[in-house]
PDB file of C-alpha atoms in Angstrom:
ATOM      1  CA  MET S   1       0.000   0.000   0.000  1.00  0.00           C
ATOM      2  CA  ARG S   2       1.243   3.415  -0.841  1.00  0.00           C
ATOM      3  CA  THR S   3      -1.643   5.761  -0.035  1.00  0.00           C
ATOM      4  CA  ILE S   4      -3.921   6.567   2.861  1.00  0.00           C
ATOM      5  CA  GLU S   5      -6.881   5.806   0.568  1.00  0.00           C
ATOM      6  CA  GLU S   6      -5.609   2.241   0.146  1.00  0.00           C
ATOM      7  CA  ILE S   7      -5.312   1.862   3.925  1.00  0.00           C
ATOM      8  CA  LYS S   8      -8.794   3.310   4.464  1.00  0.00           C
ATOM      9  CA  GLY S   9     -10.147   0.858   1.886  1.00  0.00           C
ATOM     10  CA  ARG S  10      -8.953  -2.046   4.045  1.00  0.00           C
ATOM     11  CA  CYS S  11     -10.734  -0.690   7.136  1.00  0.00           C
ATOM     12  CA  VAL S  12     -14.224  -0.787   8.568  1.00  0.00           C
ATOM     13  CA  ILE S  13     -15.250   2.811   9.285  1.00  0.00           C
ATOM     14  CA  THR S  14     -17.226   3.064  12.526  1.00  0.00           C
ATOM     15  CA  ASP S  15     -19.896   5.621  13.403  1.00  0.00           C
ATOM     16  CA  ASP S  16     -17.550   7.190  15.950  1.00  0.00           C
ATOM     17  CA  GLY S  17     -14.775   7.757  13.407  1.00  0.00           C
ATOM     18  CA  HIS S  18     -12.444   4.803  13.898  1.00  0.00           C
ATOM     19  CA  TRP S  19     -10.864   3.117  10.864  1.00  0.00           C
ATOM     20  CA  LEU S  20     -10.587  -0.482  12.060  1.00  0.00           C
ATOM     21  CA  TRP S  21      -7.994  -2.471  10.115  1.00  0.00           C
ATOM     22  CA  ARG S  22      -9.326  -5.727   8.612  1.00  0.00           C
ATOM     23  CA  GLY S  23      -5.933  -7.119   7.560  1.00  0.00           C
ATOM     24  CA  ALA S  24      -3.132  -8.797   9.483  1.00  0.00           C
ATOM     25  CA  LYS S  25      -2.532  -7.705  13.058  1.00  0.00           C
ATOM     26  CA  ARG S  26       0.309  -7.968  15.555  1.00  0.00           C
ATOM     27  CA  HIS S  27      -0.020 -10.050  18.705  1.00  0.00           C
ATOM     28  CA  ASP S  28      -1.248  -6.945  20.557  1.00  0.00           C
ATOM     29  CA  GLY S  29      -4.062  -6.238  18.070  1.00  0.00           C
ATOM     30  CA  ARG S  30      -2.385  -3.379  16.221  1.00  0.00           C
ATOM     31  CA  PRO S  31      -2.307  -3.495  12.415  1.00  0.00           C
ATOM     32  CA  ASN S  32       0.609  -4.833  10.387  1.00  0.00           C
ATOM     33  CA  ILE S  33       0.625  -2.799   7.171  1.00  0.00           C
ATOM     34  CA  TYR S  34       3.020  -3.142   4.228  1.00  0.00           C
ATOM     35  CA  VAL S  35       3.951   0.418   3.203  1.00  0.00           C
ATOM     36  CA  PRO S  36       6.998   2.504   2.213  1.00  0.00           C
ATOM     37  CA  ASP S  37       9.447   2.880   5.105  1.00  0.00           C
ATOM     38  CA  TYR S  38      11.026   6.298   4.702  1.00  0.00           C
ATOM     39  CA  SER S  39      13.137   5.842   7.833  1.00  0.00           C
ATOM     40  CA  ARG S  40      15.237   3.398   5.790  1.00  0.00           C
ATOM     41  CA  GLY S  41      16.127   6.167   3.362  1.00  0.00           C
ATOM     42  CA  ASP S  42      15.009   4.283   0.269  1.00  0.00           C
ATOM     43  CA  GLY S  43      11.249   4.127   0.903  1.00  0.00           C
ATOM     44  CA  LYS S  44      11.341   0.359   0.443  1.00  0.00           C
ATOM     45  CA  LEU S  45       8.100  -1.403   1.337  1.00  0.00           C
ATOM     46  CA  THR S  46       8.193  -3.017   4.778  1.00  0.00           C
ATOM     47  CA  THR S  47       5.641  -4.288   7.277  1.00  0.00           C
ATOM     48  CA  GLN S  48       5.054  -1.654   9.935  1.00  0.00           C
ATOM     49  CA  CYS S  49       2.802  -1.080  12.910  1.00  0.00           C
ATOM     50  CA  GLY S  50      -0.417   0.731  11.941  1.00  0.00           C
ATOM     51  CA  PRO S  51       0.245   4.221  13.342  1.00  0.00           C
ATOM     52  CA  ARG S  52       3.732   4.390  11.838  1.00  0.00           C
ATOM     53  CA  ALA S  53       2.473   3.037   8.495  1.00  0.00           C
ATOM     54  CA  VAL S  54      -0.268   5.675   8.343  1.00  0.00           C
ATOM     55  CA  TRP S  55       2.209   8.428   9.258  1.00  0.00           C
ATOM     56  CA  HIS S  56       4.612   7.318   6.506  1.00  0.00           C
ATOM     57  CA  CYS S  57       1.826   7.220   3.890  1.00  0.00           C
ATOM     58  CA  LEU S  58       0.610  10.694   4.826  1.00  0.00           C
ATOM     59  CA  ASN S  59       3.966  12.429   5.158  1.00  0.00           C
ATOM     60  CA  GLN S  60       6.186  10.460   2.759  1.00  0.00           C
ATOM     61  CA  LYS S  61       9.248  11.096   4.899  1.00  0.00           C
ATOM     62  CA  ALA S  62      11.012   9.506   7.856  1.00  0.00           C
ATOM     63  CA  VAL S  63       9.754   9.952  11.394  1.00  0.00           C
ATOM     64  CA  PRO S  64      12.134  12.552  12.858  1.00  0.00           C
ATOM     65  CA  THR S  65      14.919  11.261  15.086  1.00  0.00           C
ATOM     66  CA  GLY S  66      13.812  11.318  18.726  1.00  0.00           C
ATOM     67  CA  TYR S  67      10.104  11.162  17.841  1.00  0.00           C
ATOM     68  CA  ARG S  68       7.488   8.433  18.177  1.00  0.00           C
ATOM     69  CA  VAL S  69       4.287   7.757  16.269  1.00  0.00           C
ATOM     70  CA  TYR S  70       1.344   6.325  18.214  1.00  0.00           C
ATOM     71  CA  GLY S  71      -2.422   6.002  18.265  1.00  0.00           C
ATOM     72  CA  THR S  72      -4.352   8.257  20.623  1.00  0.00           C
ATOM     73  CA  CYS S  73      -7.651   6.375  20.754  1.00  0.00           C
ATOM     74  CA  ASP S  74      -8.582   3.210  22.632  1.00  0.00           C
ATOM     75  CA  GLU S  75      -9.021   1.126  19.458  1.00  0.00           C
ATOM     76  CA  ARG S  76      -5.760  -0.712  18.830  1.00  0.00           C
ATOM     77  CA  ALA S  77      -6.759  -1.540  15.231  1.00  0.00           C
ATOM     78  CA  CYS S  78      -7.591   2.096  14.362  1.00  0.00           C
ATOM     79  CA  CYS S  79      -5.819   3.652  11.349  1.00  0.00           C
ATOM     80  CA  ASN S  80      -7.625   7.005  11.264  1.00  0.00           C
ATOM     81  CA  PRO S  81      -4.954   9.692  10.724  1.00  0.00           C
ATOM     82  CA  ALA S  82      -6.884  12.001  13.057  1.00  0.00           C
ATOM     83  CA  HIS S  83      -6.218   9.488  15.864  1.00  0.00           C
ATOM     84  CA  ILE S  84      -2.443   9.292  15.277  1.00  0.00           C
ATOM     85  CA  ARG S  85       0.266  11.584  16.653  1.00  0.00           C
ATOM     86  CA  CYS S  86       3.972  12.066  16.105  1.00  0.00           C
ATOM     87  CA  THR S  87       5.649  13.673  19.114  1.00  0.00           C
ATOM     88  CA  SER S  88       8.973  13.786  20.892  1.00  0.00           C
ATOM     89  CA  GLU S  89       9.870  10.705  22.911  1.00  0.00           C
ATOM     90  CA  ALA S  90       9.532  12.717  26.134  1.00  0.00           C
ATOM     91  CA  GLU S  91       6.003  13.845  25.276  1.00  0.00           C
ATOM     92  CA  ALA S  92       5.081  10.359  24.062  1.00  0.00           C
ATOM     93  CA  ALA S  93       6.314   8.828  27.338  1.00  0.00           C
ATOM     94  CA  ALA S  94       4.139  11.254  29.325  1.00  0.00           C
ATOM     95  CA  VAL S  95       1.108  10.383  27.187  1.00  0.00           C
ATOM     96  CA  GLU S  96       1.880   6.686  27.541  1.00  0.00           C
ATOM     97  CA  ASP S  97       1.576   6.933  31.325  1.00  0.00           C
ATOM     98  CA  ILE S  98      -1.759   8.728  31.069  1.00  0.00           C
ATOM     99  CA  VAL S  99      -3.511   7.336  27.974  1.00  0.00           C
ATOM    100  CA  LEU S 100      -1.959   4.177  26.606  1.00  0.00           C
ATOM    101  CA  PRO S 101      -2.217   0.804  28.322  1.00  0.00           C
ATOM    102  CA  ALA S 102       1.249  -0.488  27.324  1.00  0.00           C
ATOM    103  CA  ALA S 103       4.548   0.775  25.955  1.00  0.00           C
ATOM    104  CA  ASP S 104       4.512  -1.805  23.174  1.00  0.00           C
ATOM    105  CA  GLY S 105       1.975   0.379  21.384  1.00  0.00           C
ATOM    106  CA  PHE S 106       4.655   2.767  20.265  1.00  0.00           C
ATOM    107  CA  ALA S 107       6.097   2.345  16.808  1.00  0.00           C
TER     108      ALA S 107
END
């Protein structure tokens, strides 16, 4: 997949705005999505965790060094770009303690 439209097409869209991934998932319920990985420098397709995959498709560049991409909603399978953030590791760690149930949710 190379576009957010392709990702959205593989999701069930809920009434409350979640895009629930229907494809393969990790052991923790988060999506595994095959998209360009710009952090590798070459944009080669790799399997990535859902939030990171969505971020790469939207921005078409690497996640900045020292930053994390994560979902902000309680639906682990959600791929809605409005529910995904890219923040510094320090800010992400603070959010993790408040919002997210486990550190393994970070990509």
